[in-house]
Coordinates of N, CA and C and ligand atoms in Angstrom, one line a residue:
M844 N -4.2 -3.0 -27.5 CA -2.8 -3.0 -27.1 C -2.0 -4.1 -27.8
R845 N -0.7 -3.8 -27.9 CA 0.1 -4.8 -28.6 C 0.2 -6.1 -27.9
L846 N 0.3 -7.2 -28.6 CA 0.3 -8.6 -28.0 C 1.5 -8.7 -27.1
D847 N 2.6 -8.2 -27.5 CA 3.8 -8.4 -26.6 C 3.7 -7.7 -25.3
K848 N 3.0 -6.5 -25.3 CA 2.8 -5.7 -24.1 C 1.8 -6.4 -23.2
F849 N 0.7 -6.9 -23.8 CA -0.3 -7.7 -23.1 C 0.3 -8.8 -22.3
L850 N 1.2 -9.6 -23.0 CA 1.8 -10.8 -22.3 C 2.8 -10.3 -21.2
A851 N 3.6 -9.3 -21.6 CA 4.6 -8.8 -20.6 C 3.9 -8.2 -19.4
D852 N 2.8 -7.5 -19.6 CA 2.0 -6.9 -18.5 C 1.5 -8.0 -17.5
M853 N 1.2 -9.2 -18.1 CA 0.6 -10.2 -17.3 C 1.7 -11.1 -16.7
G854 N 2.9 -10.7 -16.8 CA 4.0 -11.4 -16.1 C 4.5 -12.7 -16.8
I855 N 4.1 -12.8 -18.1 CA 4.6 -14.0 -18.8 C 6.1 -13.9 -19.0
G856 N 6.6 -12.8 -19.2 CA 8.1 -12.6 -19.4 C 8.4 -11.2 -19.7
S857 N 9.6 -10.9 -19.9 CA 10.0 -9.5 -20.3 C 9.5 -9.3 -21.8
R858 N 9.5 -8.1 -22.2 CA 9.0 -7.8 -23.6 C 9.8 -8.6 -24.6
K859 N 11.1 -8.7 -24.3 CA 12.0 -9.5 -25.2 C 11.7 -11.0 -25.2
E860 N 11.5 -11.5 -24.0 CA 11.2 -12.9 -23.8 C 9.8 -13.3 -24.5
V861 N 8.8 -12.4 -24.3 CA 7.5 -12.8 -24.9 C 7.6 -12.7 -26.5
K862 N 8.4 -11.8 -27.0 CA 8.6 -11.8 -28.5 C 9.1 -13.1 -28.9
G863 N 10.0 -13.7 -28.2 CA 10.6 -15.0 -28.5 C 9.5 -16.1 -28.4
Y864 N 8.7 -16.1 -27.4 CA 7.6 -17.1 -27.3 C 6.6 -17.0 -28.4
I865 N 6.4 -15.7 -28.9 CA 5.4 -15.5 -30.0 C 6.0 -16.2 -31.3
K866 N 7.3 -15.9 -31.5 CA 8.0 -16.4 -32.7 C 8.0 -17.9 -32.7
K867 N 8.1 -18.5 -31.5 CA 8.1 -20.0 -31.4 C 6.7 -20.6 -31.6
G868 N 5.7 -19.7 -31.7 CA 4.3 -20.3 -31.9 C 3.6 -20.7 -30.6
L869 N 4.1 -20.2 -29.5 CA 3.5 -20.6 -28.2 C 2.2 -19.8 -27.8
V870 N 1.9 -18.8 -28.7 CA 0.8 -17.9 -28.3 C -0.3 -18.0 -29.4
T871 N -1.6 -18.2 -28.9 CA -2.7 -18.1 -29.9 C -3.6 -17.0 -29.4
V872 N -4.2 -16.4 -30.5 CA -5.3 -15.4 -30.2 C -6.5 -15.8 -30.9
N873 N -7.6 -16.0 -30.1 CA -8.9 -16.5 -30.7 C -8.6 -17.8 -31.5
G874 N -7.8 -18.7 -30.9 CA -7.6 -20.0 -31.5 C -6.6 -20.1 -32.6
Q875 N -6.0 -18.9 -33.1 CA -5.1 -18.9 -34.2 C -3.6 -18.7 -33.6
V876 N -2.7 -19.5 -34.1 CA -1.3 -19.2 -33.7 C -0.9 -17.9 -34.3
V877 N -0.3 -17.0 -33.5 CA 0.1 -15.7 -34.0 C 1.6 -15.6 -34.0
K878 N 2.2 -15.1 -35.1 CA 3.6 -15.0 -35.2 C 4.1 -13.5 -35.1
S879 N 3.2 -12.6 -35.0 CA 3.6 -11.2 -34.9 C 3.3 -10.6 -33.5
D880 N 4.4 -10.1 -32.9 CA 4.3 -9.5 -31.6 C 3.6 -8.1 -31.7
K881 N 3.4 -7.6 -32.9 CA 2.8 -6.3 -33.1 C 1.3 -6.4 -33.2
L882 N 0.8 -7.6 -33.2 CA -0.7 -7.7 -33.4 C -1.4 -7.0 -32.2
Q883 N -2.4 -6.3 -32.6 CA -3.2 -5.5 -31.6 C -4.3 -6.4 -31.0
V884 N -4.4 -6.5 -29.7 CA -5.5 -7.3 -29.1 C -6.4 -6.4 -28.3
A885 N -7.6 -6.8 -28.2 CA -8.6 -6.1 -27.4 C -8.6 -6.8 -26.1
E886 N -8.0 -6.3 -25.0 CA -7.8 -7.1 -23.8 C -9.0 -7.6 -23.1
D887 N -10.2 -7.0 -23.4 CA -11.4 -7.4 -22.7 C -12.2 -8.4 -23.7
Q888 N -11.7 -8.6 -24.9 CA -12.5 -9.4 -25.8 C -11.7 -10.6 -26.4
D889 N -10.5 -10.4 -26.8 CA -9.8 -11.4 -27.5 C -9.3 -12.5 -26.5
Q890 N -9.3 -13.7 -26.9 CA -8.9 -14.8 -26.0 C -7.4 -15.1 -26.4
V891 N -6.6 -14.8 -25.4 CA -5.1 -15.0 -25.6 C -4.7 -16.2 -24.8
V892 N -4.0 -17.2 -25.4 CA -3.6 -18.4 -24.7 C -2.1 -18.5 -24.9
F893 N -1.4 -18.7 -23.8 CA 0.1 -18.9 -23.8 C 0.4 -20.3 -23.4
D894 N 1.0 -21.1 -24.2 CA 1.5 -22.4 -23.9 C 0.3 -23.2 -23.3
G895 N -0.9 -23.1 -23.9 CA -2.0 -23.9 -23.5 C -2.9 -23.3 -22.4
E896 N -2.4 -22.2 -21.8 CA -3.1 -21.6 -20.6 C -3.7 -20.2 -21.0
P897 N -5.0 -20.1 -20.8 CA -5.6 -18.7 -21.1 C -4.9 -17.6 -20.3
V898 N -4.7 -16.5 -20.8 CA -4.2 -15.4 -20.1 C -5.2 -14.3 -20.0
I899 N -5.7 -14.1 -18.8 CA -6.8 -13.1 -18.6 C -6.1 -11.7 -18.2
Y900 N -6.5 -10.7 -18.9 CA -5.8 -9.4 -18.7 C -6.3 -8.8 -17.4
Q901 N -5.4 -8.3 -16.6 CA -5.7 -7.6 -15.4 C -5.0 -6.2 -15.5
K902 N -5.8 -5.2 -15.4 CA -5.2 -3.8 -15.6 C -4.5 -3.4 -14.3
Y903 N -5.3 -3.5 -13.2 CA -4.8 -3.0 -11.9 C -4.4 -4.1 -11.0
F904 N -3.3 -3.8 -10.2 CA -2.8 -4.7 -9.2 C -2.8 -4.0 -7.9
Y905 N -3.1 -4.8 -6.8 CA -3.2 -4.3 -5.5 C -2.5 -5.3 -4.5
Y906 N -1.5 -4.9 -3.8 CA -0.9 -5.7 -2.8 C -0.9 -5.1 -1.5
M907 N -1.2 -5.9 -0.5 CA -1.1 -5.5 0.9 C 0.3 -6.0 1.4
M908 N 1.1 -5.1 1.9 CA 2.4 -5.5 2.4 C 2.5 -5.2 3.9
N909 N 3.1 -6.0 4.7 CA 3.5 -5.7 6.1 C 4.9 -5.1 6.0
K910 N 5.0 -3.8 5.9 CA 6.3 -3.1 5.7 C 7.1 -3.3 6.9
P911 N 8.4 -3.7 6.7 CA 9.3 -3.8 7.9 C 10.0 -2.4 8.1
G912 N 10.5 -2.2 9.2 CA 11.4 -1.0 9.4 C 12.6 -1.1 8.6
G913 N 13.2 0.0 8.3 CA 14.5 0.0 7.6 C 14.3 0.1 6.0
V914 N 13.1 0.1 5.6 CA 12.8 0.1 4.2 C 12.0 1.4 3.8
I915 N 12.3 2.0 2.7 CA 11.6 3.3 2.5 C 10.5 3.1 1.5
S916 N 9.5 4.0 1.6 CA 8.3 4.0 0.8 C 8.5 4.7 -0.5
A917 N 9.2 4.0 -1.4 CA 9.5 4.6 -2.7 C 9.6 3.5 -3.7
T918 N 9.7 3.8 -5.0 CA 9.8 2.8 -6.0 C 11.3 2.4 -6.2
V919 N 12.1 3.4 -6.4 CA 13.5 3.1 -6.6 C 14.4 4.1 -5.8
D920 N 15.5 3.6 -5.3 CA 16.4 4.5 -4.6 C 17.8 4.0 -4.8
N921 N 18.8 4.9 -5.0 CA 20.1 4.5 -5.2 C 20.8 3.9 -4.0
Y922 N 20.3 4.3 -2.8 CA 21.0 3.9 -1.6 C 20.2 2.9 -0.7
E923 N 18.9 3.2 -0.6 CA 18.1 2.5 0.4 C 17.3 1.4 -0.3
E924 N 16.9 0.4 0.5 CA 16.0 -0.6 0.0 C 14.6 0.0 0.0
T925 N 13.8 -0.3 -1.0 CA 12.5 0.2 -1.1 C 11.4 -0.9 -0.9
V926 N 10.2 -0.5 -0.7 CA 9.1 -1.5 -0.6 C 8.9 -2.2 -1.9
V927 N 9.2 -1.6 -3.0 CA 9.1 -2.2 -4.3 C 10.2 -3.3 -4.5
D928 N 11.3 -3.0 -3.9 CA 12.4 -4.0 -3.9 C 12.1 -5.3 -3.2
L929 N 11.1 -5.3 -2.3 CA 10.7 -6.5 -1.6 C 9.8 -7.4 -2.4
L930 N 9.3 -6.9 -3.6 CA 8.4 -7.7 -4.4 C 9.3 -8.8 -5.1
A931 N 8.7 -10.0 -5.2 CA 9.4 -11.1 -6.0 C 9.4 -10.7 -7.4
D932 N 10.4 -11.2 -8.2 CA 10.5 -10.9 -9.6 C 9.2 -11.1 -10.4
T933 N 8.5 -12.2 -10.0 CA 7.3 -12.6 -10.7 C 6.1 -11.6 -10.4
D934 N 6.2 -10.8 -9.4 CA 5.2 -9.8 -9.1 C 5.6 -8.4 -9.4
F935 N 6.9 -8.2 -9.7 CA 7.4 -6.9 -10.0 C 6.8 -6.4 -11.3
R936 N 6.3 -5.1 -11.3 CA 5.9 -4.4 -12.5 C 6.4 -3.0 -12.4
E937 N 6.8 -2.4 -13.5 CA 7.4 -1.1 -13.4 C 6.4 0.0 -12.9
D938 N 5.1 -0.3 -13.1 CA 4.2 0.8 -12.8 C 3.6 0.7 -11.3
L939 N 4.1 -0.3 -10.6 CA 3.6 -0.4 -9.2 C 4.3 0.7 -8.3
F940 N 3.6 1.3 -7.4 CA 4.1 2.3 -6.5 C 3.5 2.1 -5.1
P941 N 4.1 2.6 -4.1 CA 3.5 2.6 -2.8 C 2.5 3.7 -2.7
V942 N 1.3 3.4 -2.2 CA 0.2 4.4 -2.1 C 0.4 5.1 -0.7
G943 N 0.9 6.3 -0.8 CA 1.2 7.0 0.4 C 2.5 6.6 1.0
R944 N 2.9 7.3 2.1 CA 4.2 7.1 2.7 C 4.1 6.6 4.1
L945 N 5.0 5.7 4.5 CA 5.3 5.4 5.9 C 6.7 5.8 6.1
D946 N 7.1 6.3 7.3 CA 8.5 6.6 7.5 C 9.3 5.3 7.4
K947 N 10.6 5.5 7.3 CA 11.5 4.4 7.1 C 11.4 3.4 8.3
D948 N 11.2 4.0 9.5 CA 11.2 3.2 10.7 C 9.8 2.7 11.1
T949 N 8.8 3.1 10.3 CA 7.4 2.6 10.6 C 7.1 1.3 9.9
E950 N 6.4 0.4 10.6 CA 6.0 -0.9 10.1 C 4.5 -0.9 9.7
G951 N 4.1 -2.0 9.1 CA 2.7 -2.2 8.9 C 2.2 -2.0 7.5
F952 N 0.9 -1.8 7.5 CA 0.1 -1.8 6.2 C 0.6 -0.8 5.2
M953 N 1.1 -1.3 4.1 CA 1.5 -0.5 3.0 C 0.8 -1.1 1.8
L954 N 0.1 -0.2 1.1 CA -0.6 -0.7 -0.1 C 0.3 -0.4 -1.3
L955 N 0.5 -1.4 -2.2 CA 1.2 -1.2 -3.5 C 0.2 -1.4 -4.6
S956 N 0.2 -0.5 -5.5 CA -0.7 -0.6 -6.6 C -0.2 0.1 -7.9
N957 N -0.9 -0.1 -9.0 CA -0.7 0.8 -10.2 C -1.9 1.5 -10.5
D958 N -2.9 1.6 -9.6 CA -4.1 2.3 -9.8 C -4.0 3.8 -9.2
G959 N -3.7 4.7 -10.1 CA -3.4 6.0 -9.7 C -4.7 6.7 -9.2
A960 N -5.8 6.4 -9.8 CA -7.1 7.0 -9.4 C -7.4 6.6 -7.9
L961 N -7.3 5.3 -7.6 CA -7.6 4.9 -6.3 C -6.6 5.6 -5.3
A962 N -5.3 5.6 -5.7 CA -4.3 6.2 -4.8 C -4.7 7.7 -4.5
H963 N -5.2 8.4 -5.5 CA -5.6 9.8 -5.3 C -6.7 9.9 -4.3
R964 N -7.7 9.0 -4.5 CA -8.8 9.0 -3.6 C -8.5 8.7 -2.1
L965 N -7.5 7.7 -2.0 CA -7.2 7.3 -0.6 C -6.3 8.3 0.1
L966 N -5.6 9.1 -0.7 CA -4.7 10.1 -0.1 C -5.3 11.5 0.0
S967 N -6.4 11.7 -0.8 CA -6.9 13.1 -0.8 C -7.5 13.5 0.6
P968 N -7.0 14.6 1.1 CA -7.5 15.1 2.4 C -9.0 15.3 2.4
K969 N -9.6 15.6 1.3 CA -11.0 15.8 1.2 C -11.8 14.5 1.4
K970 N -11.2 13.4 1.1 CA -12.0 12.1 1.2 C -12.0 11.6 2.7
H971 N -11.0 12.0 3.5 CA -11.0 11.7 4.9 C -10.9 10.2 5.1
V972 N -10.2 9.4 4.2 CA -10.1 8.0 4.5 C -9.3 7.7 5.7
E973 N -9.9 6.9 6.6 CA -9.2 6.7 7.9 C -8.0 5.8 7.8
K974 N -7.0 6.2 8.6 CA -5.8 5.3 8.7 C -5.6 5.1 10.2
E975 N -5.5 3.9 10.6 CA -5.3 3.6 12.1 C -3.9 3.1 12.4
Y976 N -3.4 3.6 13.5 CA -2.0 3.3 13.9 C -2.0 2.7 15.3
F977 N -1.0 1.9 15.5 CA -0.6 1.5 16.9 C 0.8 2.1 17.2
A978 N 0.9 2.7 18.4 CA 2.2 3.3 18.7 C 2.6 3.0 20.1
K979 N 4.0 2.9 20.3 CA 4.5 2.8 21.7 C 5.1 4.2 21.9
V980 N 4.9 4.7 23.1 CA 5.2 6.1 23.4 C 6.1 6.2 24.6
A981 N 7.1 7.1 24.6 CA 7.9 7.4 25.8 C 7.1 8.6 26.4
G982 N 6.6 8.3 27.6 CA 5.7 9.3 28.3 C 4.4 8.7 28.6
V983 N 3.7 9.2 29.5 CA 2.3 8.7 29.9 C 1.2 9.5 29.3
M984 N 0.5 8.9 28.3 CA -0.6 9.6 27.7 C -1.8 9.7 28.6
T985 N -2.5 10.8 28.5 CA -3.6 11.1 29.5 C -4.9 11.3 28.8
E986 N -5.9 11.4 29.7 CA -7.3 11.7 29.1 C -7.3 13.1 28.5
E987 N -6.5 14.0 29.1 CA -6.4 15.4 28.5 C -5.8 15.3 27.0
D988 N -4.9 14.4 26.8 CA -4.3 14.2 25.5 C -5.5 13.7 24.6
V989 N -6.3 12.7 25.1 CA -7.4 12.2 24.3 C -8.3 13.3 23.8
A990 N -8.6 14.2 24.8 CA -9.5 15.4 24.5 C -8.8 16.3 23.5
A991 N -7.5 16.5 23.7 CA -6.8 17.5 22.8 C -6.8 16.9 21.3
F992 N -6.5 15.6 21.2 CA -6.5 15.0 19.9 C -7.9 15.0 19.2
A993 N -8.9 14.9 20.1 CA -10.3 14.9 19.5 C -10.7 16.2 19.0
K994 N -10.1 17.3 19.5 CA -10.4 18.6 19.1 C -9.6 19.0 17.8
G995 N -8.4 18.3 17.7 CA -7.5 18.7 16.6 C -6.3 19.5 17.3
L996 N -5.1 19.3 16.8 CA -4.0 19.9 17.5 C -3.2 20.8 16.6
T997 N -2.5 21.8 17.2 CA -1.5 22.5 16.4 C -0.2 21.8 16.6
I998 N 0.4 21.3 15.4 CA 1.6 20.6 15.5 C 2.8 21.6 15.1
D999 N 4.0 21.1 15.2 CA 5.1 22.0 15.0 C 5.1 22.6 13.6
G1000 N 5.4 23.9 13.6 CA 5.3 24.6 12.3 C 4.0 25.3 12.2
G1001 N 3.1 25.1 13.2 CA 1.8 25.8 13.2 C 0.7 25.2 12.4
E1002 N 1.0 24.0 11.9 CA -0.1 23.3 11.2 C -1.2 22.8 12.1
E1003 N -2.5 22.9 11.6 CA -3.6 22.4 12.4 C -4.0 21.0 11.9
T1004 N -4.2 20.1 12.8 CA -4.7 18.8 12.3 C -6.2 18.7 12.5
L1005 N -6.7 17.8 11.7 CA -8.2 17.5 11.9 C -8.3 16.7 13.2
P1006 N -9.5 16.6 13.8 CA -9.7 15.8 15.0 C -9.3 14.4 14.7
A1007 N -8.7 13.8 15.7 CA -8.2 12.4 15.6 C -8.6 11.6 16.8
E1008 N -8.9 10.3 16.6 CA -9.4 9.5 17.8 C -8.2 8.7 18.4
L1009 N -7.9 9.2 19.6 CA -6.8 8.6 20.4 C -7.4 7.6 21.4
T1010 N -6.9 6.4 21.4 CA -7.3 5.4 22.5 C -6.0 5.0 23.2
I1011 N -6.1 5.1 24.6 CA -4.9 4.7 25.4 C -5.1 3.2 25.6
V1012 N -4.2 2.4 25.1 CA -4.3 1.0 25.3 C -3.7 0.6 26.6
A1013 N -2.5 1.2 27.0 CA -1.9 0.8 28.3 C -1.0 1.9 28.7
T1014 N -0.8 2.1 30.0 CA 0.2 3.0 30.4 C 1.0 2.4 31.5
D1015 N 2.3 2.7 31.7 CA 3.1 2.2 32.7 C 3.8 3.4 33.4
E1016 N 3.3 3.7 34.6 CA 3.7 4.9 35.3 C 5.2 4.8 35.7
K1017 N 5.6 3.5 36.1 CA 6.9 3.3 36.5 C 7.9 3.5 35.4
A1018 N 7.6 2.9 34.3 CA 8.5 3.0 33.1 C 8.3 4.3 32.3
Q1019 N 7.2 5.0 32.7 CA 6.9 6.2 32.0 C 6.7 6.0 30.4
T1020 N 5.9 5.0 30.1 CA 5.6 4.6 28.7 C 4.1 4.4 28.5
S1021 N 3.7 4.4 27.3 CA 2.3 4.1 26.9 C 2.2 3.4 25.6
E1022 N 1.1 2.7 25.4 CA 0.7 2.2 24.1 C -0.6 2.8 23.7
I1023 N -0.6 3.2 22.5 CA -1.9 3.9 22.0 C -2.3 3.4 20.6
R1024 N -3.6 3.7 20.3 CA -4.1 3.5 19.0 C -4.5 4.9 18.6
L1025 N -4.3 5.2 17.3 CA -4.7 6.5 16.8 C -5.4 6.4 15.4
I1026 N -6.5 7.0 15.3 CA -7.2 7.0 14.0 C -7.1 8.4 13.4
L1027 N -6.5 8.5 12.2 CA -6.3 9.8 11.5 C -7.2 9.8 10.3
H1028 N -7.6 11.1 9.9 CA -8.5 11.2 8.7 C -7.7 12.0 7.6
E1029 N -6.5 12.1 7.8 CA -5.6 12.8 6.8 C -4.2 12.3 7.0
G1030 N -3.3 12.7 6.2 CA -1.9 12.1 6.2 C -0.9 13.2 6.1
K1031 N -0.7 14.0 7.1 CA 0.3 15.0 7.1 C 1.7 14.3 7.4
F1032 N 2.7 14.9 6.9 CA 4.1 14.4 7.1 C 4.4 14.1 8.5
H1033 N 4.8 12.9 8.9 CA 5.2 12.5 10.2 C 4.0 12.8 11.2
Q1034 N 2.8 12.6 10.8 CA 1.7 13.2 11.6 C 1.5 12.5 13.0
V1035 N 1.6 11.2 13.0 CA 1.5 10.6 14.4 C 2.6 11.1 15.3
K1036 N 3.8 11.0 14.8 CA 4.9 11.4 15.7 C 4.8 12.9 16.1
R1037 N 4.3 13.7 15.2 CA 4.2 15.2 15.5 C 3.1 15.5 16.4
M1038 N 2.0 14.7 16.3 CA 0.9 14.9 17.2 C 1.2 14.5 18.6
V1039 N 2.0 13.4 18.7 CA 2.4 12.9 20.1 C 3.4 13.9 20.7
Q1040 N 4.2 14.4 19.8 CA 5.2 15.4 20.2 C 4.5 16.7 20.8
A1041 N 3.4 17.0 20.1 CA 2.7 18.2 20.5 C 2.1 18.2 21.9
V1042 N 1.9 16.9 22.4 CA 1.5 16.8 23.8 C 2.7 16.4 24.7
G1043 N 3.9 16.6 24.2 CA 5.1 16.5 25.1 C 5.6 15.1 25.3
K1044 N 5.2 14.2 24.4 CA 5.7 12.8 24.4 C 6.4 12.4 23.1
E1045 N 6.9 11.1 23.1 CA 7.6 10.8 21.9 C 7.3 9.3 21.4
V1046 N 7.0 9.2 20.1 CA 6.7 7.9 19.6 C 8.0 7.1 19.5
T1047 N 8.0 5.9 20.0 CA 9.3 5.0 19.9 C 9.1 3.9 19.0
Y1048 N 7.8 3.6 18.6 CA 7.5 2.5 17.7 C 6.2 2.8 17.0
L1049 N 6.1 2.6 15.7 CA 4.9 2.9 15.0 C 4.5 1.9 14.0
K1050 N 3.3 1.5 13.9 CA 2.8 0.5 13.0 C 1.4 0.9 12.4
R1051 N 1.2 0.9 11.1 CA -0.1 1.2 10.6 C -0.9 -0.2 10.5
L1052 N -2.1 -0.1 11.1 CA -2.9 -1.3 11.2 C -4.0 -1.4 10.2
R1053 N -4.5 -0.2 9.7 CA -5.7 -0.2 8.9 C -5.7 1.0 7.9
I1054 N -6.3 0.7 6.7 CA -6.6 1.8 5.8 C -8.1 1.7 5.4
G1055 N -8.8 2.7 5.7 CA -10.3 2.6 5.4 C -10.9 1.5 6.2
G1056 N -11.6 0.6 5.5 CA -12.2 -0.5 6.2 C -11.4 -1.8 6.1
L1057 N -10.2 -1.7 5.7 CA -9.3 -2.9 5.5 C -8.2 -3.0 6.5
V1058 N -8.2 -4.0 7.3 CA -7.2 -4.2 8.4 C -6.1 -5.0 7.8
L1059 N -4.9 -4.7 8.3 CA -3.6 -5.5 7.9 C -3.8 -6.9 8.3
D1060 N -3.6 -7.8 7.4 CA -3.7 -9.3 7.6 C -2.7 -9.7 8.6
S1061 N -3.1 -10.3 9.8 CA -2.2 -10.6 10.9 C -1.4 -11.8 10.5
G1062 N -1.7 -12.5 9.4 CA -0.9 -13.6 9.0 C 0.3 -13.2 8.2
L1063 N 0.5 -11.9 7.8 CA 1.6 -11.5 7.0 C 2.8 -11.1 8.0
E1064 N 3.9 -11.8 7.8 CA 5.1 -11.5 8.5 C 5.7 -10.2 8.0
L1065 N 6.5 -9.6 8.7 CA 7.2 -8.3 8.3 C 7.9 -8.6 6.9
G1066 N 7.6 -7.8 5.9 CA 8.3 -8.0 4.6 C 7.4 -8.8 3.7
D1067 N 6.4 -9.5 4.2 CA 5.6 -10.3 3.3 C 4.4 -9.4 2.7
Y1068 N 3.9 -9.9 1.7 CA 2.8 -9.2 1.0 C 1.9 -10.3 0.3
R1069 N 0.7 -9.8 0.0 CA -0.2 -10.7 -0.8 C -1.2 -9.8 -1.6
P1070 N -1.7 -10.4 -2.7 CA -2.7 -9.6 -3.5 C -4.0 -9.4 -2.7
L1071 N -4.7 -8.3 -3.0 CA -6.0 -8.1 -2.4 C -7.1 -8.7 -3.3
T1072 N -8.1 -9.2 -2.6 CA -9.3 -9.7 -3.4 C -10.1 -8.4 -3.8
E1073 N -11.0 -8.6 -4.8 CA -11.8 -7.5 -5.2 C -12.6 -6.8 -4.1
A1074 N -13.1 -7.7 -3.2 CA -13.9 -7.2 -2.1 C -13.0 -6.4 -1.1
E1075 N -11.7 -6.8 -1.0 CA -10.8 -6.1 -0.1 C -10.5 -4.7 -0.7
V1076 N -10.3 -4.7 -2.0 CA -10.0 -3.4 -2.7 C -11.2 -2.4 -2.4
G1077 N -12.4 -2.9 -2.4 CA -13.6 -2.1 -2.1 C -13.6 -1.6 -0.7
L1078 N -13.1 -2.4 0.2 CA -13.1 -2.0 1.6 C -12.1 -0.8 1.9
L1079 N -11.1 -0.7 1.1 CA -10.1 0.4 1.3 C -10.8 1.8 1.4
E1080 N -11.8 2.0 0.7 CA -12.5 3.3 0.7 C -13.7 3.3 1.6
E1081 N -13.9 2.2 2.3 CA -15.1 2.2 3.2 C -14.8 2.9 4.5
G1082 N -15.8 3.1 5.3 CA -15.7 3.9 6.5 C -15.1 3.1 7.7
K1083 N -15.3 3.5 8.8 CA -14.6 3.0 10.0 C -14.9 1.6 10.3
K1084 N -13.8 0.9 10.6 CA -13.9 -0.5 11.1 C -12.7 -0.7 12.0
A1085 N -12.8 -0.2 13.2 CA -11.7 -0.2 14.1 C -11.2 -1.6 14.4
T1086 N -9.9 -1.8 14.4 CA -9.3 -3.1 14.6 C -9.6 -3.6 16.0
S1087 N -9.6 -4.9 16.2 CA -10.0 -5.4 17.5 C -8.8 -6.0 18.3
N1088 N -7.6 -6.1 17.6 CA -6.5 -6.6 18.4 C -5.3 -5.7 18.3
Ligands
URA1244 N1 2.7 9.2 11.0 C1 4.1 9.2 11.2 O1 4.5 10.0 12.0 N2 4.8 8.4 10.5 C2 4.3 7.5 9.6 O2 5.1 6.7 9.1 C3 2.9 7.5 9.4 C4 2.2 8.4 10.1

């Protein structure tokens, strides 16, 4: 790949800025000062140094975000704030996208990445990667609802869902409200809300807690995000690890 792209991809600066740095002699490749931004570098072999600091090439980026309500799961939008808009300038890359969708009013675990193959595997209905949610519900959820969810439901429009694991966390008969956890193995449009609706109740608050074997970091405030470690990226595709809080 071209040296200027290599440096821009690694967040050293915009393509224009890094061309300027190269001209100024701030970049060496394998110990030699390079003055041409067109130089081709092998990202896994050549040693690129910018201003005395080695630059290690990273192809894929993975961020865990605690999505706040009021923000849409898209890269750009003319009217609405997007999850990508929440990234600091230093972390922004044009190829980052949200992996899957959360509704505008849904909070919680949003994965942002530029790894299209991983995104495909996490979202493929065939792979059945678990997603776990916490929800507040208007209405009292019952053991019959747990059984119905476990069998799979017909939701509005006649769609059939896969079996889902519903746990009733709390119910309040007086207020006619409930708190639930729900583990899904697929990601139909508005699925949690539509499943709850199918048993005659309504979701009033929704948060995603987990994707695969990776739980949302409880230290992340709404709107905050952090990179994933390699081990955490591996956990995304792992099996069940129900959250404990
Ligand atoms: N199910 C929903 O209804 N909404 C979401 O944002 C995610 C799952």
